[in-house]
mmCIF file of C-alpha atoms and ligand atoms in Angstrom:
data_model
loop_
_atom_site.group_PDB
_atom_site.id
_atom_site.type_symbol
_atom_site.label_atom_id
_atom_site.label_comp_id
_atom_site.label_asym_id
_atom_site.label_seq_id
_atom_site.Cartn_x
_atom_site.Cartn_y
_atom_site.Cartn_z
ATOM 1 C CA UNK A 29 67.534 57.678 48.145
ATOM 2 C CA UNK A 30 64.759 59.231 49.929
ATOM 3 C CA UNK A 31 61.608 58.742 51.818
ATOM 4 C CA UNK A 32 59.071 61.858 52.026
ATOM 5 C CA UNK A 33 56.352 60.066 53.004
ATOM 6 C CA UNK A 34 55.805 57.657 56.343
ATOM 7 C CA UNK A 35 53.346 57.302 59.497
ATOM 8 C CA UNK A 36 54.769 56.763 62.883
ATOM 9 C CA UNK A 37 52.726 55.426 66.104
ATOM 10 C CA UNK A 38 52.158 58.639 66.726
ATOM 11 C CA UNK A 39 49.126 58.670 63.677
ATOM 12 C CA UNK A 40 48.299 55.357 62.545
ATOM 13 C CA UNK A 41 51.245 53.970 61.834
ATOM 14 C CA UNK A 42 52.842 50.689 64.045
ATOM 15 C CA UNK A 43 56.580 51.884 64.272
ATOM 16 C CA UNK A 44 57.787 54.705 66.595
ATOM 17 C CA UNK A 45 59.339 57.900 65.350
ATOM 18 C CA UNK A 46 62.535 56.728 66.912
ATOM 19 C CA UNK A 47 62.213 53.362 65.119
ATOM 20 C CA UNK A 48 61.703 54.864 61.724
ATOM 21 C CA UNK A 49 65.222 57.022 62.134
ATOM 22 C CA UNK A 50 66.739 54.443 63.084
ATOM 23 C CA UNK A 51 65.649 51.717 60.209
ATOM 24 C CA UNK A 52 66.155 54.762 57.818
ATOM 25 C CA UNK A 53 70.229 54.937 58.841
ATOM 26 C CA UNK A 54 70.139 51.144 58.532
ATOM 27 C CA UNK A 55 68.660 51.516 54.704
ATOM 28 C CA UNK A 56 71.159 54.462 54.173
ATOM 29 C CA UNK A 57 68.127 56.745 53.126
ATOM 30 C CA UNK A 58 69.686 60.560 52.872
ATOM 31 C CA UNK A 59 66.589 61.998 54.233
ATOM 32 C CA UNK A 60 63.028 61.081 55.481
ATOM 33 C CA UNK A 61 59.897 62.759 56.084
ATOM 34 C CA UNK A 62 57.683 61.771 59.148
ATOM 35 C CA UNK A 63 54.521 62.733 57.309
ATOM 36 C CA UNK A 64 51.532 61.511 60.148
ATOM 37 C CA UNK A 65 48.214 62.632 59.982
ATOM 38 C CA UNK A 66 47.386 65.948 61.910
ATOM 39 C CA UNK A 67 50.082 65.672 63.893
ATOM 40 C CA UNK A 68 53.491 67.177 64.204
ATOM 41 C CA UNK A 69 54.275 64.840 67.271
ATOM 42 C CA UNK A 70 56.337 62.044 65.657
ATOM 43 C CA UNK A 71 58.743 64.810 63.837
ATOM 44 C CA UNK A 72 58.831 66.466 66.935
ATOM 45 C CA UNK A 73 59.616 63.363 69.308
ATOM 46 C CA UNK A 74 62.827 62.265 66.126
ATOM 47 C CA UNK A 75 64.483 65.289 65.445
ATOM 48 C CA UNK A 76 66.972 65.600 68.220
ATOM 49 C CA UNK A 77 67.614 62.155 67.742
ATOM 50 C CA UNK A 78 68.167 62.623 63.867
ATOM 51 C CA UNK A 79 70.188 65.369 64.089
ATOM 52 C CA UNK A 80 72.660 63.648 66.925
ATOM 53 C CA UNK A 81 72.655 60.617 64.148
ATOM 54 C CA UNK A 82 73.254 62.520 60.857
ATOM 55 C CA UNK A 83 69.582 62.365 59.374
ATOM 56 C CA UNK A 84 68.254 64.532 57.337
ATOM 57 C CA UNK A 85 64.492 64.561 58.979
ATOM 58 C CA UNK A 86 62.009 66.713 57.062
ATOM 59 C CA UNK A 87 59.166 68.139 59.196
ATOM 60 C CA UNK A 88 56.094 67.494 57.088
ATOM 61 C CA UNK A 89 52.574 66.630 58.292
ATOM 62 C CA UNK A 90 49.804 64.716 56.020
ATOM 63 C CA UNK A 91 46.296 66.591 56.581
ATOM 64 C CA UNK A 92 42.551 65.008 54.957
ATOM 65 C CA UNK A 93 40.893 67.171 53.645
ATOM 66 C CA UNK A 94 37.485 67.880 51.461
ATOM 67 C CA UNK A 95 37.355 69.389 48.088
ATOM 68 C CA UNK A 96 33.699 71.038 46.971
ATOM 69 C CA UNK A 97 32.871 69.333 43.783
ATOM 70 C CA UNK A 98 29.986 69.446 41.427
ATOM 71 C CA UNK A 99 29.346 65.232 41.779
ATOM 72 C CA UNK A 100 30.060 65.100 45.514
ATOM 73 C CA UNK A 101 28.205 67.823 47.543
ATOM 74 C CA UNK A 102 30.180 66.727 50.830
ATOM 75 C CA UNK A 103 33.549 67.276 48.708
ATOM 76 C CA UNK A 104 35.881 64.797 47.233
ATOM 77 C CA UNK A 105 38.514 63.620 50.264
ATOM 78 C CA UNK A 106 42.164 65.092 49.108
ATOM 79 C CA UNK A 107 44.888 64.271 51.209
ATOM 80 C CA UNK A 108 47.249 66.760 51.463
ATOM 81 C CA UNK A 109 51.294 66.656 52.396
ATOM 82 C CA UNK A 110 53.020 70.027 53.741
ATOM 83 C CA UNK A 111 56.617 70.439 53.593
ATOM 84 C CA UNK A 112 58.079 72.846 56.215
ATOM 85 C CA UNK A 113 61.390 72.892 54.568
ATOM 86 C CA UNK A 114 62.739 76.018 56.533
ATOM 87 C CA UNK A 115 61.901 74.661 59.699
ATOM 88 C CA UNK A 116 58.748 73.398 61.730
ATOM 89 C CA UNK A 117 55.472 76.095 61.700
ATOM 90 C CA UNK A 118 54.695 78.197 64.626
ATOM 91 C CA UNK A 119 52.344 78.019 66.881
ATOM 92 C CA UNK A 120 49.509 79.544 64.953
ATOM 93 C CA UNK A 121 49.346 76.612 62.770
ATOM 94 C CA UNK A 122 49.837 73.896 65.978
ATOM 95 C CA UNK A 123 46.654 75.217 67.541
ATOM 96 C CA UNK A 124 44.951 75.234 64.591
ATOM 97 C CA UNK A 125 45.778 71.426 64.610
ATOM 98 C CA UNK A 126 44.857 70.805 68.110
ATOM 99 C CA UNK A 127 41.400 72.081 66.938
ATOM 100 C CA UNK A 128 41.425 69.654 64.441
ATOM 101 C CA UNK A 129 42.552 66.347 66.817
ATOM 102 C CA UNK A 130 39.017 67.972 68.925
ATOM 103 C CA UNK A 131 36.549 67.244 65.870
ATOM 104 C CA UNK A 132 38.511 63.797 65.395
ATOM 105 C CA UNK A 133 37.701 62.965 68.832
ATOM 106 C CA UNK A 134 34.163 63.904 68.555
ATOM 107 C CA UNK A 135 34.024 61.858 65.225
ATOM 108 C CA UNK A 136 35.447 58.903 67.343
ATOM 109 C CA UNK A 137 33.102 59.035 70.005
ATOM 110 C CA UNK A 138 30.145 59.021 67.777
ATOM 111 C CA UNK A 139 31.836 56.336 65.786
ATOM 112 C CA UNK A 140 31.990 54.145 69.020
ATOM 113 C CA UNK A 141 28.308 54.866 69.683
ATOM 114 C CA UNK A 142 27.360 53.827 66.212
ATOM 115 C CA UNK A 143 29.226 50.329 66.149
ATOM 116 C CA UNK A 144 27.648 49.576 69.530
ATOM 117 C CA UNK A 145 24.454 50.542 68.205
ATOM 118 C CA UNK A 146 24.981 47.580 65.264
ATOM 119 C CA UNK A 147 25.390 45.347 67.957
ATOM 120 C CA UNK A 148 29.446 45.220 68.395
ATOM 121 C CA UNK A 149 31.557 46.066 70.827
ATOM 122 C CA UNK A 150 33.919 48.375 70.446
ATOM 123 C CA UNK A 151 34.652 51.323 72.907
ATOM 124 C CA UNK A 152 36.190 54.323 72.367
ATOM 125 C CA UNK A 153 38.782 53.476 75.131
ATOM 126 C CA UNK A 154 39.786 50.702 73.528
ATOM 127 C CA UNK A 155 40.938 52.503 70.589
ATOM 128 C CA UNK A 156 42.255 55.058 71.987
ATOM 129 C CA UNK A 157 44.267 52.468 74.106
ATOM 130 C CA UNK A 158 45.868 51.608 70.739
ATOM 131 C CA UNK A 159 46.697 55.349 69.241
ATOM 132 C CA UNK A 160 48.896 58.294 71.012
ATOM 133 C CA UNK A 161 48.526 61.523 70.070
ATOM 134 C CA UNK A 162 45.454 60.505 67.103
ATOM 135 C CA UNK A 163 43.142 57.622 67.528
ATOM 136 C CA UNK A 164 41.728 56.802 63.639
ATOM 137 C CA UNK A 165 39.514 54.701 62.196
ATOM 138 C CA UNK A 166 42.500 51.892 61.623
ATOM 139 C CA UNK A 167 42.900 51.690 65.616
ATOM 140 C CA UNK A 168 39.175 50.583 65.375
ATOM 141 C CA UNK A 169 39.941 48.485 62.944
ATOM 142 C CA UNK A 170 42.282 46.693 64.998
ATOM 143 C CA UNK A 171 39.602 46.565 67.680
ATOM 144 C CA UNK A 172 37.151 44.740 65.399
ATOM 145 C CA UNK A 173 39.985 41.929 64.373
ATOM 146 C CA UNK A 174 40.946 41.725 67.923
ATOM 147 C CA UNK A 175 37.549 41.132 68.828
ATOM 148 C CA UNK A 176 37.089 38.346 65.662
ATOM 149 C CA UNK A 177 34.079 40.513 64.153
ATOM 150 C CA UNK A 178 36.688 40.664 61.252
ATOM 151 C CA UNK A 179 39.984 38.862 60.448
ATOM 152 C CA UNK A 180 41.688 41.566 58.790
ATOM 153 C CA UNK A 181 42.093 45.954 58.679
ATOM 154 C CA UNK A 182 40.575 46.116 55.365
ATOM 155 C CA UNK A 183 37.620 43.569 56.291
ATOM 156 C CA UNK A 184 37.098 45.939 59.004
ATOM 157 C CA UNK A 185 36.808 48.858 57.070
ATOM 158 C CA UNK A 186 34.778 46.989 54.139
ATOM 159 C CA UNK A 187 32.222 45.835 56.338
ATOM 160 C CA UNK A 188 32.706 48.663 58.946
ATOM 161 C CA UNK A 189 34.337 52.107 58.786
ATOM 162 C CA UNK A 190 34.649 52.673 54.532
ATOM 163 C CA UNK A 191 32.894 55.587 53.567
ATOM 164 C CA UNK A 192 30.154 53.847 51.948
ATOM 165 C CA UNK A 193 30.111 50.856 55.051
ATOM 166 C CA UNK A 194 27.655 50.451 57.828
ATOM 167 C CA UNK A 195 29.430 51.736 61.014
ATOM 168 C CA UNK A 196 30.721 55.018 59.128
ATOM 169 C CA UNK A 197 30.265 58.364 60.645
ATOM 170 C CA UNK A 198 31.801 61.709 59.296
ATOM 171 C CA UNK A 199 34.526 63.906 60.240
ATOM 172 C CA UNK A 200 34.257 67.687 60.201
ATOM 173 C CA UNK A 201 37.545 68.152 57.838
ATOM 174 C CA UNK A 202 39.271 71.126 56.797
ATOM 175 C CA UNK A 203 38.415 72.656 53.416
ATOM 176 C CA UNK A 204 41.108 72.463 50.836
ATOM 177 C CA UNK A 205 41.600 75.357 49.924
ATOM 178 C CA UNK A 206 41.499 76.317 53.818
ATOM 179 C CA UNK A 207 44.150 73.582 54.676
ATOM 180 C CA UNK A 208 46.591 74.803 51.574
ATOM 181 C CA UNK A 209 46.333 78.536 52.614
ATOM 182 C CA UNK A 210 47.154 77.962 56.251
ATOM 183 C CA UNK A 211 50.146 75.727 54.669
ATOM 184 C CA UNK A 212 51.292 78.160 52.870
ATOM 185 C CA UNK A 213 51.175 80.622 55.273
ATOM 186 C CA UNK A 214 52.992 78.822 57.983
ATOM 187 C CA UNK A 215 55.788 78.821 55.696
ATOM 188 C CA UNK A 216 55.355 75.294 53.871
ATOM 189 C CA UNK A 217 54.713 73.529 50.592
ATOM 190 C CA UNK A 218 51.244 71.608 49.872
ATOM 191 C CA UNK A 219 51.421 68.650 47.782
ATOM 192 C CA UNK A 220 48.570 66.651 46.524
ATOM 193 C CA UNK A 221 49.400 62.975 48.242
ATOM 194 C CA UNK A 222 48.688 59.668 46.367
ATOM 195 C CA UNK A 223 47.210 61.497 43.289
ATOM 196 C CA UNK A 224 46.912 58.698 41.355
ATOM 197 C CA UNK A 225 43.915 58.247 43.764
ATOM 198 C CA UNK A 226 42.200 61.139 42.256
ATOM 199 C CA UNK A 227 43.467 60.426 39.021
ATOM 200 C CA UNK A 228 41.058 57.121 39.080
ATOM 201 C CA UNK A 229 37.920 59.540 38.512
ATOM 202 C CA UNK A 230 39.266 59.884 34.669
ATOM 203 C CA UNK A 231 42.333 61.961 32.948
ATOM 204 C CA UNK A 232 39.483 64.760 31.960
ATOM 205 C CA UNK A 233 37.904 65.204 34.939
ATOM 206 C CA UNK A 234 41.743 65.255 36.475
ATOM 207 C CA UNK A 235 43.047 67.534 35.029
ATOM 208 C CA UNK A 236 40.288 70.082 36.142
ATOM 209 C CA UNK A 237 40.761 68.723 39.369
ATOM 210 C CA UNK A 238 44.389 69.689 39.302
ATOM 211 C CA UNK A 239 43.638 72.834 37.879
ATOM 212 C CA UNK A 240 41.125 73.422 40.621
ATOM 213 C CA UNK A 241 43.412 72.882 43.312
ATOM 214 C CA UNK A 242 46.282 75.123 41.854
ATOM 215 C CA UNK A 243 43.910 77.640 41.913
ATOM 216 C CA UNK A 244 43.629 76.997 45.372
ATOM 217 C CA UNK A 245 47.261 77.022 46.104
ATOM 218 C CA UNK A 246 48.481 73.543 45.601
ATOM 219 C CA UNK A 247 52.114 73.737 44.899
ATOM 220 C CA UNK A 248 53.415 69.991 44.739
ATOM 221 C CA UNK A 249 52.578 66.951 43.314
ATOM 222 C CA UNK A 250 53.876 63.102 44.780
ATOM 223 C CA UNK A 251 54.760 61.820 41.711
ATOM 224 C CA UNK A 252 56.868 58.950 43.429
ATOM 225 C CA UNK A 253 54.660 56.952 45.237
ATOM 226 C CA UNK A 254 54.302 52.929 46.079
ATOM 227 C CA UNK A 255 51.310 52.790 44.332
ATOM 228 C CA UNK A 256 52.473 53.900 41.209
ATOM 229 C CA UNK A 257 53.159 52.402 38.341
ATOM 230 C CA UNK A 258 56.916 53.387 36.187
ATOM 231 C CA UNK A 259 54.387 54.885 34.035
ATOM 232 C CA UNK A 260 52.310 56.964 36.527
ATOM 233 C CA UNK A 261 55.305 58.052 37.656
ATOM 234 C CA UNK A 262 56.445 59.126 34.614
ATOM 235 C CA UNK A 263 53.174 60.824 33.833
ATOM 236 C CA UNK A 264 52.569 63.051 37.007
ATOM 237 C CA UNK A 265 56.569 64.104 36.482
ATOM 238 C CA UNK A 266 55.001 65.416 32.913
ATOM 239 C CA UNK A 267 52.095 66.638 34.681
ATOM 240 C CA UNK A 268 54.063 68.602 37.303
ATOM 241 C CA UNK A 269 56.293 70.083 34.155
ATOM 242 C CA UNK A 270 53.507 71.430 32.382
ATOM 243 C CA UNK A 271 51.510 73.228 35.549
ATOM 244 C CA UNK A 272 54.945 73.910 37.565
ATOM 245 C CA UNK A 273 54.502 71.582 40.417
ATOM 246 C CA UNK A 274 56.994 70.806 42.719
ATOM 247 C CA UNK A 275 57.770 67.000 42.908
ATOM 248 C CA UNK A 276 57.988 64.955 46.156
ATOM 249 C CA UNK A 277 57.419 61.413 46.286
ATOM 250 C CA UNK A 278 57.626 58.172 49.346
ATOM 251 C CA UNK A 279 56.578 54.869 50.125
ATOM 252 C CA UNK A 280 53.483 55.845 52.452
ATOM 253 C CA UNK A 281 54.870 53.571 54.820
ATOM 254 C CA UNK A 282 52.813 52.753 57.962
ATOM 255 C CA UNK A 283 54.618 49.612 59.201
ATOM 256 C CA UNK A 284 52.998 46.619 60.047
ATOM 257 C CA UNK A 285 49.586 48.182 60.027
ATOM 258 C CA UNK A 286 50.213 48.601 55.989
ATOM 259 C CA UNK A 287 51.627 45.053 55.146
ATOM 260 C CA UNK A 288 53.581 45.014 52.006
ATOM 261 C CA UNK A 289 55.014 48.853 52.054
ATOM 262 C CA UNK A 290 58.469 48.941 52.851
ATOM 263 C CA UNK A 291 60.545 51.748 54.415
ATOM 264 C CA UNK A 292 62.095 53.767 51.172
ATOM 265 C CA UNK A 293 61.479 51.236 49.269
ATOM 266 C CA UNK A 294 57.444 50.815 48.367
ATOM 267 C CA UNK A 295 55.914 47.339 47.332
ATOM 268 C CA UNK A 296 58.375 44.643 45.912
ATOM 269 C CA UNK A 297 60.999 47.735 45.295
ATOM 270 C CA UNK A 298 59.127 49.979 42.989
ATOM 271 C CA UNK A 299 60.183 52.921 44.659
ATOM 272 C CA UNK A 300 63.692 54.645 44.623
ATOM 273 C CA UNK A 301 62.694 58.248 45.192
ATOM 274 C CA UNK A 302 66.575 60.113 44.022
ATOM 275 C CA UNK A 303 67.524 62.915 46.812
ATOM 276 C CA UNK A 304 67.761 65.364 43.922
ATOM 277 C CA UNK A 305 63.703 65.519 43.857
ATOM 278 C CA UNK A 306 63.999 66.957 47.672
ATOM 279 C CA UNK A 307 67.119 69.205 46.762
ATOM 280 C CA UNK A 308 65.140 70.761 44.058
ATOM 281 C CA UNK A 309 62.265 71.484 46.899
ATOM 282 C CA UNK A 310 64.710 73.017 49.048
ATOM 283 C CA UNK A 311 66.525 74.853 45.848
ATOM 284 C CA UNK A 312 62.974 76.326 44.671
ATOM 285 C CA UNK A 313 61.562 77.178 48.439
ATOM 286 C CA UNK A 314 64.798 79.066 48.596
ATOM 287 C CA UNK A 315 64.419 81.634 45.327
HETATM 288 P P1 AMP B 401 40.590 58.546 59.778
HETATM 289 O O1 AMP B 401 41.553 59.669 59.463
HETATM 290 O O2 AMP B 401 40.534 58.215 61.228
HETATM 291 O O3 AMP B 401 39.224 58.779 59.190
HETATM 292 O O4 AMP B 401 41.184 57.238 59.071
HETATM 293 C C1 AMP B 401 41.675 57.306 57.758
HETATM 294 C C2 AMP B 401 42.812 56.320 57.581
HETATM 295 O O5 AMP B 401 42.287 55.024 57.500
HETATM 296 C C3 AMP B 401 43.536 56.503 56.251
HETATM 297 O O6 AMP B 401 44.585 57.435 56.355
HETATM 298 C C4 AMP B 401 44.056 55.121 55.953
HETATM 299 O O7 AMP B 401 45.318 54.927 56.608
HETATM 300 C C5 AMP B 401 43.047 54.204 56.616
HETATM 301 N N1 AMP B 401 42.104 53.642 55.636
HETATM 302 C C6 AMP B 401 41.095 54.263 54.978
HETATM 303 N N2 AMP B 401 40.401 53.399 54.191
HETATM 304 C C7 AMP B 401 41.003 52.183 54.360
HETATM 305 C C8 AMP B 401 40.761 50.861 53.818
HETATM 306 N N3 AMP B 401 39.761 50.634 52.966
HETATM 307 N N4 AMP B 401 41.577 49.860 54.228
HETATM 308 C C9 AMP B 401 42.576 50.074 55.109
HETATM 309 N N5 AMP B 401 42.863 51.294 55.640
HETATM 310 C C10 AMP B 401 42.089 52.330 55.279
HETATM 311 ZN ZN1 ZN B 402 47.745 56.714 57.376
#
């Protein structure tokens, strides 16, 4: 079994990158991917350690980004995986994701100004106080419950930090197709994350969606994922057939800031991702 999708400390997950090798041994996983957003930090920080221990540790990175469409004119978000199977990317692509961690920052200071200017309290130190290398909107979150505005994360965001909530203030995110290309030219695979997500906007519209993004240079699908279904599964694997995607699939876990998502294992056990699905990535990034 395998896990090709997790969030360390290092984004906005609550366990360290050390913590999540570790637990991974314990569950026996034969490989995991430290998959945080923007940041390489957390597979960078584990892989001596997972080498030393006999862990297969994919470097992989999770990157938001926005998709032109005809209904939204600020694009549809698309969260995007990369698998650097042959290695991590070099240094072109890091500073290109320094650049990005600048416009986050930005997007958190004017967050901070807009929830004071509702009338709460929450500073951009304090957040960052709670991330490392990426402060998000969930470290906010956690500022609001702290503070009892809200008892919960997604109260916070309901109320707060959704897209369509009061305290919300945009990001300047990569384009797609921008995003995939730089992927692909740093020597790794982009995979559509979560895409039953997407899928939610209707199997038509989907499906030019999908074709869309191929277009673009998508090359993977997660068709194991903790929210999905036996029979989501089943129909992104057919999906991935027909349009010759690659298949990757994990639990999304983010620790305790994600209750009910366990390590390898996705909600209640729905998720056994088999090890073949990441030898076929390495088999086909090899021809
Ligand atoms: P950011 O990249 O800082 O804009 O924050 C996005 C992250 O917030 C996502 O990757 C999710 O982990 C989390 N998130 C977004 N919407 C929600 C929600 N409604 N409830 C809980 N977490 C959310
Ligand atoms: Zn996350």
């Amino acid at each position: 079994m395998i896990d090709l999708h997790t969030h360390s400390h290092e984004s906005d997950g609550s366990w360290s990158p050390a913590r999540l090798v570790e637990e991974a041994l314990g569950l026996g996983l034969d490989a995991l991917a430290i998959t945080d957003h923007d940041t390489l930090s957390g597979y960078d920080g584990a892989a001596g350690q997972a080498r030393t221990a006999g862990l297969d540790l994919v470097c992989a990175i999770s990157l938001s980004t926005k998709l032109p469409s005809k209904d939204k004119p600020q694009g549809k978000n698309v969260h995007v995986l990369a698998y650097f199977l042959d290695g991590p990317p070099a240094a072109e692509f890091r500073n290109w994701l320094v650049g990005n961690l600048a416009s986050r920052r930005d997007r958190n200071q004017r967050l901070a100004l807009k929830l004071q200017s509702i009338g709460l309290d929450g500073k951009l130190e304090e957040a960052e106080a709670l991330g490392r290398t990426l402060t998000g909107r969930p470290h906010f979150a956690r500022v609001l419950v702290q503070k009892g505005y809200v008892t919960s994360i997604p109260q916070a965001f309901d109320q707060f930090l959704d897209e369509s909530a009061r305290a919300y203030v945009p990001r300047r995110e990569p384009s797609f197709a921008d995003a995939v290309g730089r992927i692909s030219a740093a020597g790794g695979l982009p995979v559509l994350a979560h895409p039953f997500r997407l899928a939610k906007s209707g199997p038509d519209r989907f499906d030019i969606l999908i074709r869309e993004m191929i277009e673009q240079g998508l090359r993977g699908i997660e068709a194991y994922h903790s929210d999905h279904t036996p029979a989501v599964v089943r129909r992104f694997l057919g999906l991935a057939s027909a349009y010759g995607l690659a298949v990757t699939g994990g639990s999304d876990f983010h620790g305790e800031t994600k209750p009910g998502v366990a390590l390898g294992k996705g909600r209640d056990g729905n998720l056994a991702v088999p090890r073949e699905v990441l030898d076929r990535l390495r088999d086909s990034n090899s021809r």
